[in-house]
GROMACS .gro file of C-alpha atoms in nm:
model
  432
    1MET     CA    1   0.000   0.000   0.000
    2ASN     CA    2   0.138   0.337  -0.106
    3TYR     CA    3   0.025   0.594   0.151
    4SER     CA    4   0.181   0.879  -0.049
    5ASN     CA    5  -0.043   0.797  -0.347
    6PRO     CA    6  -0.284   1.089  -0.409
    7PHE     CA    7  -0.589   0.861  -0.433
    8VAL     CA    8  -0.499   0.688  -0.106
    9ILE     CA    9  -0.455   1.029   0.059
   10ILE     CA   10  -0.795   1.145  -0.071
   11TYR     CA   11  -0.952   0.823   0.060
   12ILE     CA   12  -0.798   0.855   0.407
   13ILE     CA   13  -0.899   1.223   0.439
   14GLY     CA   14  -1.256   1.133   0.332
   15LEU     CA   15  -1.261   0.842   0.577
   16ILE     CA   16  -1.156   1.062   0.868
   17LEU     CA   17  -1.402   1.334   0.763
   18ASN     CA   18  -1.686   1.084   0.737
   19ILE     CA   19  -1.614   0.919   1.072
   20SER     CA   20  -1.574   1.250   1.251
   21LEU     CA   21  -1.882   1.416   1.103
   22ASP     CA   22  -2.116   1.118   1.145
   23ASN     CA   23  -2.014   1.052   1.507
   24TRP     CA   24  -2.031   1.422   1.594
   25LEU     CA   25  -2.379   1.459   1.443
   26GLU     CA   26  -2.513   1.149   1.617
   27PHE     CA   27  -2.365   1.260   1.950
   28ILE     CA   28  -2.515   1.610   1.941
   29ASP     CA   29  -2.851   1.457   1.849
   30TYR     CA   30  -2.821   1.222   2.148
   31ARG     CA   31  -2.719   1.509   2.377
   32ASN     CA   32  -3.015   1.714   2.255
   33ARG     CA   33  -3.251   1.426   2.341
   34VAL     CA   34  -3.103   1.402   2.691
   35HIS     CA   35  -3.152   1.773   2.763
   36HIS     CA   36  -3.457   1.867   2.553
   37GLY     CA   37  -3.614   1.547   2.421
   38THR     CA   38  -3.924   1.564   2.640
   39GLU     CA   39  -3.990   1.936   2.600
   40ILE     CA   40  -4.314   2.024   2.419
   41PRO     CA   41  -4.297   2.336   2.197
   42PRO     CA   42  -4.583   2.586   2.236
   43GLU     CA   43  -4.710   2.507   1.884
   44LEU     CA   44  -4.767   2.144   1.990
   45SER     CA   45  -4.902   2.209   2.337
   46GLY     CA   46  -5.184   1.967   2.417
   47LYS     CA   47  -5.115   1.761   2.105
   48LEU     CA   48  -4.835   1.541   2.237
   49ASP     CA   49  -4.823   1.291   2.520
   50PRO     CA   50  -4.522   1.354   2.751
   51GLY     CA   51  -4.500   0.980   2.812
   52LYS     CA   52  -4.480   0.918   2.438
   53LEU     CA   53  -4.198   1.173   2.409
   54LEU     CA   54  -4.002   0.991   2.680
   55ARG     CA   55  -4.058   0.665   2.494
   56THR     CA   56  -3.941   0.834   2.174
   57CYS     CA   57  -3.615   0.934   2.341
   58THR     CA   58  -3.564   0.582   2.473
   59TYR     CA   59  -3.632   0.435   2.128
   60GLU     CA   60  -3.396   0.676   1.951
   61ASN     CA   61  -3.128   0.614   2.213
   62ALA     CA   62  -3.157   0.238   2.164
   63LYS     CA   63  -3.103   0.282   1.790
   64TYR     CA   64  -2.809   0.516   1.858
   65PHE     CA   65  -2.637   0.271   2.091
   66LEU     CA   66  -2.673   0.003   1.823
   67TRP     CA   67  -2.546   0.238   1.553
   68ILE     CA   68  -2.219   0.307   1.738
   69PRO     CA   69  -2.075  -0.049   1.720
   70GLU     CA   70  -2.239  -0.122   1.384
   71ASN     CA   71  -2.088   0.185   1.222
   72ALA     CA   72  -1.748   0.123   1.382
   73VAL     CA   73  -1.731  -0.241   1.271
   74SER     CA   74  -1.851  -0.161   0.918
   75THR     CA   75  -1.604   0.128   0.878
   76VAL     CA   76  -1.307  -0.072   1.008
   77LEU     CA   77  -1.396  -0.366   0.784
   78GLN     CA   78  -1.425  -0.152   0.471
   79ALA     CA   79  -1.096   0.026   0.543
   80PHE     CA   80  -0.916  -0.300   0.618
   81LEU     CA   81  -1.032  -0.468   0.298
   82LEU     CA   82  -0.930  -0.168   0.087
   83LEU     CA   83  -0.595  -0.096   0.252
   84SER     CA   84  -0.479  -0.450   0.328
   85GLY     CA   85  -0.432  -0.564  -0.029
   86PHE     CA   86  -0.729  -0.801  -0.016
   87TYR     CA   87  -0.889  -0.669  -0.334
   88PRO     CA   88  -0.576  -0.697  -0.554
   89TRP     CA   89  -0.515  -1.047  -0.419
   90LEU     CA   90  -0.873  -1.151  -0.491
   91PHE     CA   91  -0.866  -1.007  -0.843
   92THR     CA   92  -0.536  -1.178  -0.924
   93GLU     CA   93  -0.659  -1.513  -0.794
   94LEU     CA   94  -0.988  -1.492  -0.985
   95TRP     CA   95  -0.819  -1.389  -1.308
   96GLY     CA   96  -0.578  -1.678  -1.268
   97TYR     CA   97  -0.862  -1.930  -1.239
   98PHE     CA   98  -1.108  -1.757  -1.473
   99PRO     CA   99  -0.907  -1.556  -1.730
  100GLY     CA  100  -1.194  -1.352  -1.864
  101VAL     CA  101  -1.338  -1.016  -1.767
  102TYR     CA  102  -1.703  -1.123  -1.735
  103VAL     CA  103  -1.671  -1.419  -1.499
  104THR     CA  104  -1.389  -1.256  -1.303
  105MET     CA  105  -1.576  -0.931  -1.240
  106ILE     CA  106  -1.905  -1.099  -1.152
  107LEU     CA  107  -1.732  -1.326  -0.899
  108PHE     CA  108  -1.534  -1.029  -0.770
  109VAL     CA  109  -1.853  -0.832  -0.699
  110VAL     CA  110  -2.023  -1.131  -0.534
  111ILE     CA  111  -1.727  -1.216  -0.310
  112ILE     CA  112  -1.651  -0.861  -0.193
  113SER     CA  113  -2.015  -0.821  -0.085
  114ILE     CA  114  -1.996  -1.122   0.147
  115PRO     CA  115  -1.787  -0.983   0.439
  116GLU     CA  116  -2.004  -0.677   0.502
  117THR     CA  117  -2.323  -0.880   0.455
  118VAL     CA  118  -2.208  -1.133   0.715
  119VAL     CA  119  -2.090  -0.867   0.960
  120SER     CA  120  -2.416  -0.668   0.930
  121LEU     CA  121  -2.642  -0.967   1.002
  122PRO     CA  122  -2.612  -0.966   1.385
  123PHE     CA  123  -2.689  -0.594   1.396
  124ALA     CA  124  -2.986  -0.632   1.161
  125LEU     CA  125  -3.125  -0.918   1.367
  126TYR     CA  126  -3.078  -0.731   1.695
  127GLY     CA  127  -3.240  -0.420   1.555
  128GLU     CA  128  -3.540  -0.607   1.417
  129PHE     CA  129  -3.605  -0.867   1.686
  130HIS     CA  130  -3.495  -0.678   1.995
  131ILE     CA  131  -3.529  -0.302   1.949
  132GLU     CA  132  -3.824  -0.294   1.707
  133LYS     CA  133  -4.014  -0.564   1.899
  134LYS     CA  134  -3.936  -0.409   2.236
  135PHE     CA  135  -4.101  -0.084   2.127
  136GLY     CA  136  -4.399  -0.257   1.972
  137PHE     CA  137  -4.319  -0.197   1.606
  138SER     CA  138  -4.196  -0.525   1.461
  139THR     CA  139  -4.452  -0.793   1.376
  140MET     CA  140  -4.189  -0.980   1.177
  141THR     CA  141  -4.123  -1.352   1.218
  142PHE     CA  142  -3.778  -1.492   1.156
  143ARG     CA  143  -3.916  -1.699   0.868
  144LEU     CA  144  -4.056  -1.387   0.700
  145TRP     CA  145  -3.735  -1.195   0.768
  146LEU     CA  146  -3.530  -1.471   0.606
  147ALA     CA  147  -3.770  -1.495   0.311
  148ASP     CA  148  -3.738  -1.119   0.253
  149ARG     CA  149  -3.361  -1.151   0.250
  150ILE     CA  150  -3.366  -1.436   0.003
  151LYS     CA  151  -3.613  -1.256  -0.224
  152GLY     CA  152  -3.402  -0.941  -0.206
  153VAL     CA  153  -3.090  -1.129  -0.315
  154ALA     CA  154  -3.281  -1.301  -0.595
  155VAL     CA  155  -3.428  -0.974  -0.726
  156SER     CA  156  -3.085  -0.807  -0.710
  157ALA     CA  157  -2.934  -1.094  -0.906
  158VAL     CA  158  -3.206  -1.101  -1.172
  159LEU     CA  159  -3.186  -0.725  -1.227
  160GLY     CA  160  -2.821  -0.662  -1.146
  161LEU     CA  161  -2.652  -0.942  -1.339
  162PRO     CA  162  -2.776  -0.839  -1.688
  163LEU     CA  163  -2.704  -0.475  -1.606
  164MET     CA  164  -2.351  -0.559  -1.501
  165LEU     CA  165  -2.288  -0.773  -1.812
  166ILE     CA  166  -2.406  -0.489  -2.036
  167MET     CA  167  -2.185  -0.244  -1.847
  168LEU     CA  168  -1.881  -0.471  -1.876
  169ALA     CA  169  -1.941  -0.517  -2.249
  170LEU     CA  170  -1.957  -0.140  -2.298
  171LEU     CA  171  -1.641  -0.087  -2.094
  172GLU     CA  172  -1.465  -0.347  -2.307
  173HIS     CA  173  -1.579  -0.244  -2.653
  174THR     CA  174  -1.660   0.129  -2.665
  175GLY     CA  175  -1.321   0.272  -2.575
  176GLY     CA  176  -1.303   0.606  -2.397
  177TRP     CA  177  -1.664   0.683  -2.486
  178TRP     CA  178  -1.804   0.409  -2.262
  179TRP     CA  179  -1.946   0.669  -2.020
  180LEU     CA  180  -2.207   0.782  -2.273
  181PRO     CA  181  -2.374   0.444  -2.350
  182VAL     CA  182  -2.336   0.336  -1.987
  183GLY     CA  183  -2.520   0.651  -1.880
  184LEU     CA  184  -2.795   0.585  -2.133
  185VAL     CA  185  -2.830   0.227  -2.010
  186PHE     CA  186  -2.868   0.347  -1.650
  187VAL     CA  187  -3.133   0.602  -1.750
  188VAL     CA  188  -3.332   0.338  -1.940
  189PHE     CA  189  -3.286   0.094  -1.654
  190SER     CA  190  -3.411   0.349  -1.400
  191PHE     CA  191  -3.723   0.423  -1.604
  192GLY     CA  192  -3.781   0.050  -1.652
  193ILE     CA  193  -3.756  -0.017  -1.279
  194SER     CA  194  -4.001   0.264  -1.203
  195VAL     CA  195  -4.253   0.089  -1.429
  196LEU     CA  196  -4.179  -0.267  -1.316
  197TYR     CA  197  -4.147  -0.203  -0.942
  198PRO     CA  198  -4.511  -0.137  -0.847
  199ARG     CA  199  -4.649  -0.416  -1.065
  200PHE     CA  200  -4.396  -0.696  -1.032
  201ILE     CA  201  -4.132  -0.633  -0.765
  202ALA     CA  202  -4.319  -0.477  -0.472
  203PRO     CA  203  -4.591  -0.750  -0.483
  204LEU     CA  204  -4.320  -1.009  -0.414
  205PHE     CA  205  -4.293  -0.865  -0.065
  206ASN     CA  206  -4.635  -0.717   0.013
  207LYS     CA  207  -4.997  -0.749  -0.084
  208PHE     CA  208  -5.151  -0.445  -0.252
  209THR     CA  209  -5.528  -0.410  -0.268
  210PRO     CA  210  -5.730  -0.118  -0.409
  211VAL     CA  211  -5.882   0.100  -0.140
  212PRO     CA  212  -6.235  -0.045  -0.096
  213ASP     CA  213  -6.550   0.141  -0.192
  214GLY     CA  214  -6.667   0.387   0.067
  215GLU     CA  215  -6.609   0.738   0.190
  216LEU     CA  216  -6.230   0.713   0.183
  217LYS     CA  217  -6.214   0.592  -0.178
  218ALA     CA  218  -6.470   0.851  -0.290
  219ARG     CA  219  -6.283   1.136  -0.122
  220LEU     CA  220  -5.945   1.029  -0.259
  221SER     CA  221  -6.082   0.970  -0.611
  222SER     CA  222  -6.243   1.313  -0.606
  223LEU     CA  223  -5.917   1.473  -0.498
  224MET     CA  224  -5.723   1.298  -0.776
  225GLU     CA  225  -5.981   1.401  -1.035
  226LYS     CA  226  -5.973   1.758  -0.908
  227THR     CA  227  -5.597   1.779  -0.965
  228GLY     CA  228  -5.597   1.593  -1.296
  229PHE     CA  229  -5.383   1.314  -1.158
  230LYS     CA  230  -5.427   1.000  -1.368
  231ALA     CA  231  -5.302   0.685  -1.202
  232GLU     CA  232  -5.356   0.315  -1.183
  233GLY     CA  233  -5.523   0.374  -0.849
  234VAL     CA  234  -5.483   0.418  -0.476
  235TYR     CA  235  -5.370   0.099  -0.304
  236MET     CA  236  -5.345  -0.018   0.053
  237MET     CA  237  -5.036  -0.220   0.145
  238ASP     CA  238  -5.033  -0.484   0.418
  239ALA     CA  239  -4.737  -0.322   0.597
  240SER     CA  240  -4.865  -0.443   0.934
  241LYS     CA  241  -4.747  -0.799   0.868
  242ARG     CA  242  -4.392  -0.668   0.915
  243SER     CA  243  -4.415  -0.348   1.117
  244ARG     CA  244  -4.654  -0.105   1.285
  245HIS     CA  245  -4.467   0.191   1.137
  246SER     CA  246  -4.689   0.391   0.902
  247ASN     CA  247  -4.629   0.578   0.579
  248ALA     CA  248  -4.764   0.666   0.236
  249TYR     CA  249  -4.580   0.707  -0.092
  250PHE     CA  250  -4.609   0.774  -0.463
  251THR     CA  251  -4.457   0.518  -0.700
  252GLY     CA  252  -4.445   0.423  -1.066
  253PHE     CA  253  -4.418   0.609  -1.393
  254GLY     CA  254  -4.667   0.676  -1.671
  255ARG     CA  255  -4.963   0.439  -1.657
  256SER     CA  256  -4.807   0.245  -1.371
  257LYS     CA  257  -4.835   0.543  -1.130
  258ARG     CA  258  -5.007   0.461  -0.805
  259ILE     CA  259  -5.052   0.600  -0.456
  260VAL     CA  260  -4.974   0.352  -0.178
  261LEU     CA  261  -5.110   0.384   0.175
  262PHE     CA  262  -4.981   0.160   0.453
  263ASP     CA  263  -5.270  -0.020   0.624
  264THR     CA  264  -5.126   0.105   0.953
  265LEU     CA  265  -5.167   0.464   0.829
  266VAL     CA  266  -5.531   0.402   0.730
  267ASN     CA  267  -5.600   0.266   1.079
  268GLN     CA  268  -5.430   0.559   1.255
  269LEU     CA  269  -5.573   0.857   1.066
  270THR     CA  270  -5.918   0.997   0.994
  271VAL     CA  271  -6.052   1.027   0.639
  272ASP     CA  272  -5.987   1.403   0.647
  273GLU     CA  273  -5.627   1.345   0.752
  274ILE     CA  274  -5.567   1.077   0.486
  275GLU     CA  275  -5.710   1.313   0.226
  276ALA     CA  276  -5.460   1.577   0.338
  277VAL     CA  277  -5.174   1.325   0.317
  278LEU     CA  278  -5.280   1.240  -0.038
  279GLY     CA  279  -5.294   1.613  -0.111
  280HIS     CA  280  -4.930   1.633  -0.007
  281GLU     CA  281  -4.836   1.349  -0.244
  282LEU     CA  282  -5.032   1.514  -0.524
  283GLY     CA  283  -4.841   1.833  -0.448
  284HIS     CA  284  -4.520   1.661  -0.555
  285TYR     CA  285  -4.691   1.569  -0.883
  286LYS     CA  286  -4.843   1.912  -0.951
  287LYS     CA  287  -4.517   2.090  -0.865
  288HIS     CA  288  -4.326   1.853  -1.098
  289HIS     CA  289  -4.077   1.768  -0.824
  290ILE     CA  290  -3.990   1.427  -0.968
  291LEU     CA  291  -3.939   1.567  -1.318
  292LYS     CA  292  -3.726   1.854  -1.188
  293ARG     CA  293  -3.513   1.613  -0.988
  294MET     CA  294  -3.460   1.397  -1.295
  295LEU     CA  295  -3.355   1.701  -1.498
  296VAL     CA  296  -3.078   1.753  -1.243
  297THR     CA  297  -2.974   1.398  -1.157
  298ILE     CA  298  -2.957   1.263  -1.512
  299PRO     CA  299  -2.706   1.525  -1.640
  300LEU     CA  300  -2.509   1.489  -1.314
  301SER     CA  301  -2.492   1.113  -1.370
  302PHE     CA  302  -2.345   1.163  -1.717
  303ILE     CA  303  -2.097   1.420  -1.584
  304SER     CA  304  -1.992   1.184  -1.304
  305LEU     CA  305  -1.941   0.897  -1.548
  306TYR     CA  306  -1.742   1.121  -1.782
  307VAL     CA  307  -1.514   1.235  -1.498
  308ALA     CA  308  -1.474   0.871  -1.392
  309SER     CA  309  -1.371   0.780  -1.748
  310LEU     CA  310  -1.080   1.025  -1.716
  311PHE     CA  311  -0.946   0.846  -1.407
  312VAL     CA  312  -1.005   0.476  -1.470
  313THR     CA  313  -0.722   0.462  -1.724
  314HIS     CA  314  -0.468   0.610  -1.479
  315ARG     CA  315  -0.238   0.344  -1.339
  316THR     CA  316  -0.179   0.560  -1.030
  317LEU     CA  317  -0.533   0.483  -0.910
  318TYR     CA  318  -0.474   0.110  -0.911
  319ALA     CA  319  -0.112   0.113  -0.796
  320GLY     CA  320  -0.199   0.309  -0.483
  321PHE     CA  321  -0.417   0.022  -0.358
  322GLY     CA  322  -0.179  -0.257  -0.456
  323PHE     CA  323  -0.303  -0.361  -0.801
  324GLU     CA  324  -0.047  -0.469  -1.061
  325THR     CA  325  -0.064  -0.238  -1.361
  326GLY     CA  326   0.218  -0.364  -1.580
  327SER     CA  327   0.052  -0.670  -1.728
  328ALA     CA  328  -0.174  -0.722  -2.028
  329VAL     CA  329  -0.467  -0.749  -1.785
  330PHE     CA  330  -0.467  -0.375  -1.712
  331PRO     CA  331  -0.689  -0.269  -2.008
  332HIS     CA  332  -0.961  -0.498  -1.868
  333MET     CA  333  -0.959  -0.343  -1.519
  334GLN     CA  334  -1.177  -0.037  -1.576
  335PHE     CA  335  -1.460  -0.186  -1.371
  336ILE     CA  336  -1.215  -0.225  -1.082
  337GLY     CA  337  -1.129   0.140  -1.137
  338LEU     CA  338  -1.493   0.241  -1.095
  339PHE     CA  339  -1.510   0.039  -0.773
  340LEU     CA  340  -1.195   0.209  -0.641
  341LEU     CA  341  -1.323   0.556  -0.731
  342SER     CA  342  -1.650   0.490  -0.544
  343ALA     CA  343  -1.447   0.387  -0.240
  344VAL     CA  344  -1.204   0.680  -0.266
  345PHE     CA  345  -1.478   0.944  -0.282
  346GLY     CA  346  -1.738   0.759  -0.073
  347GLY     CA  347  -1.630   0.938   0.243
  348TYR     CA  348  -1.744   1.270   0.096
  349GLY     CA  349  -2.102   1.149   0.056
  350ASP     CA  350  -2.219   1.353   0.356
  351LEU     CA  351  -2.147   1.670   0.162
  352THR     CA  352  -2.352   1.566  -0.141
  353ARG     CA  353  -2.628   1.439   0.089
  354PHE     CA  354  -2.633   1.782   0.252
  355VAL     CA  355  -2.718   1.942  -0.084
  356GLY     CA  356  -2.970   1.673  -0.182
  357ASN     CA  357  -3.151   1.700   0.151
  358TRP     CA  358  -3.180   2.077   0.116
  359PHE     CA  359  -3.365   2.042  -0.216
  360SER     CA  360  -3.575   1.756  -0.081
  361ARG     CA  361  -3.687   1.953   0.227
  362ARG     CA  362  -3.772   2.250   0.004
  363ASP     CA  363  -3.995   2.025  -0.206
  364GLU     CA  364  -4.163   1.886   0.107
  365PHE     CA  365  -4.253   2.235   0.226
  366ALA     CA  366  -4.393   2.313  -0.120
  367ALA     CA  367  -4.601   1.992  -0.119
  368ASP     CA  368  -4.733   2.078   0.228
  369ALA     CA  369  -4.834   2.424   0.104
  370TYR     CA  370  -5.010   2.273  -0.197
  371ALA     CA  371  -5.200   2.028   0.025
  372ALA     CA  372  -5.311   2.313   0.250
  373GLN     CA  373  -5.442   2.508  -0.050
  374LEU     CA  374  -5.605   2.204  -0.206
  375CYS     CA  375  -5.786   2.104   0.111
  376GLY     CA  376  -5.873   2.459   0.211
  377SER     CA  377  -5.663   2.439   0.527
  378GLY     CA  378  -5.341   2.288   0.657
  379GLN     CA  379  -5.508   2.181   0.981
  380ASN     CA  380  -5.581   1.822   0.878
  381LEU     CA  381  -5.232   1.772   0.737
  382ALA     CA  382  -5.080   1.914   1.056
  383SER     CA  383  -5.296   1.679   1.263
  384ALA     CA  384  -5.189   1.383   1.046
  385LEU     CA  385  -4.822   1.473   1.077
  386VAL     CA  386  -4.845   1.495   1.455
  387LYS     CA  387  -5.014   1.155   1.475
  388LEU     CA  388  -4.768   0.989   1.238
  389ASN     CA  389  -4.472   1.142   1.418
  390SER     CA  390  -4.606   1.025   1.752
  391GLU     CA  391  -4.700   0.674   1.638
  392ASN     CA  392  -4.360   0.625   1.472
  393LEU     CA  393  -4.176   0.760   1.779
  394SER     CA  394  -3.992   1.019   1.569
  395GLU     CA  395  -3.806   1.316   1.715
  396ILE     CA  396  -3.988   1.649   1.696
  397THR     CA  397  -3.698   1.892   1.755
  398PRO     CA  398  -3.366   1.742   1.645
  399PRO     CA  399  -3.070   1.983   1.631
  400LYS     CA  400  -3.079   2.196   1.317
  401ILE     CA  401  -2.734   2.084   1.203
  402TYR     CA  402  -2.835   1.720   1.245
  403SER     CA  403  -3.152   1.752   1.038
  404ILE     CA  404  -2.965   1.940   0.766
  405PHE     CA  405  -2.736   1.644   0.708
  406ASN     CA  406  -2.971   1.356   0.788
  407TYR     CA  407  -3.331   1.455   0.715
  408SER     CA  408  -3.472   1.448   0.363
  409HIS     CA  409  -3.801   1.572   0.518
  410PRO     CA  410  -3.827   1.874   0.749
  411PRO     CA  411  -3.866   1.790   1.120
  412LEU     CA  412  -4.220   1.795   1.255
  413LEU     CA  413  -4.199   2.131   1.433
  414GLU     CA  414  -4.073   2.310   1.119
  415ARG     CA  415  -4.358   2.165   0.912
  416ILE     CA  416  -4.619   2.261   1.172
  417ARG     CA  417  -4.489   2.616   1.190
  418ALA     CA  418  -4.497   2.646   0.811
  419LEU     CA  419  -4.851   2.506   0.798
  420ASN     CA  420  -4.962   2.756   1.062
  421VAL     CA  421  -4.835   3.034   0.835
  422TYR     CA  422  -5.018   2.882   0.537
  423ASN     CA  423  -5.338   2.866   0.743
  424GLN     CA  424  -5.311   3.235   0.825
  425ASP     CA  425  -5.251   3.329   0.460
  426LEU     CA  426  -5.524   3.112   0.310
  427GLU     CA  427  -5.856   3.269   0.228
  428PRO     CA  428  -6.168   3.061   0.305
  429GLY     CA  429  -6.250   2.831   0.017
  430LYS     CA  430  -5.938   2.917  -0.180
  431THR     CA  431  -5.791   2.627  -0.378
  432ASP     CA  432  -5.534   2.585  -0.651
   0.00000   0.00000   0.00000
């Protein structure tokens, strides 16, 4: 290992930055819970149970105390595998037995995923069957947990293997322009998954049934018609067979679009509140948030791939981590180069997440505002958010710096304050 290599230096700096920032953020969030976790802001006076807030703190602390060893073990393992020479040794051995880029790279990807998968299992099991069950969330059986894991691996293999083979073929046969067709393949693949997921992949794990006839369906259908939202329908998902956590989401693309409500959410909220939640989801559609995000992420993906193409032919990248670069095998190692680049710059992910979360939170505020206008008031949405936050034992006032880096949605108190402003500004009967 060459510790004076620029790529190794960049990796080590990113590693230290990532460790320091993540542990600092988690600690100040923990300290905030200790000192202020049970305080009820004036805006939420009478709407929160002090006992539930104490339970929220205990739940979040339990997850934090599990995160500490899990993060430490995972970080040490990843650094050891990258800096110990394990990856060059593995690649050399595989190429010696299977002298061909396709079989070698596929086996390489499979094998390097094993250590972290094995190490993460005890933490996943403890989190699911101790913490989540202790706080009344998990309804999972070990058999179902294992079946989910097996299905997940199978789906990843069915989708990932062809994608990887195509990518390898393009790396091998399109020269320095590989970044362009690879980017196009990923765009097509992403659109394809958005169509296939709600109809074929999600049903492998959960049962989706149309919301039955009645007041709820009539209200939701009316709201969708009012906004011009054409979708396959509004479905209820049997989330309760795994967890009592509740949520709602928008999925699909084109004719496969659908709104999904967790059955736990339907049981926890009133019809008015569910209508407001749907109004929020429709706000994302009417404000074109998904389209706008795609118009940013797709060009960025091509730019990232182009920049990567400039580095994967540099022998310095490989030599720094112990790979031999003087043999005839080197021209076939570009996929290894992409793997190394992802590891080298992975420690700087917090900085990109910071930017992405800022845009995401802005869109959430906009969707809240749209729902308030659509429903004539933000009161029902605010009531729904308070209930969901309470039932999911989520923090209401995390430190600002923590939410900036870790929350894609604004914290509860910020959303309630914004909705209160919308309520004051709205005129009776005004809709968009």
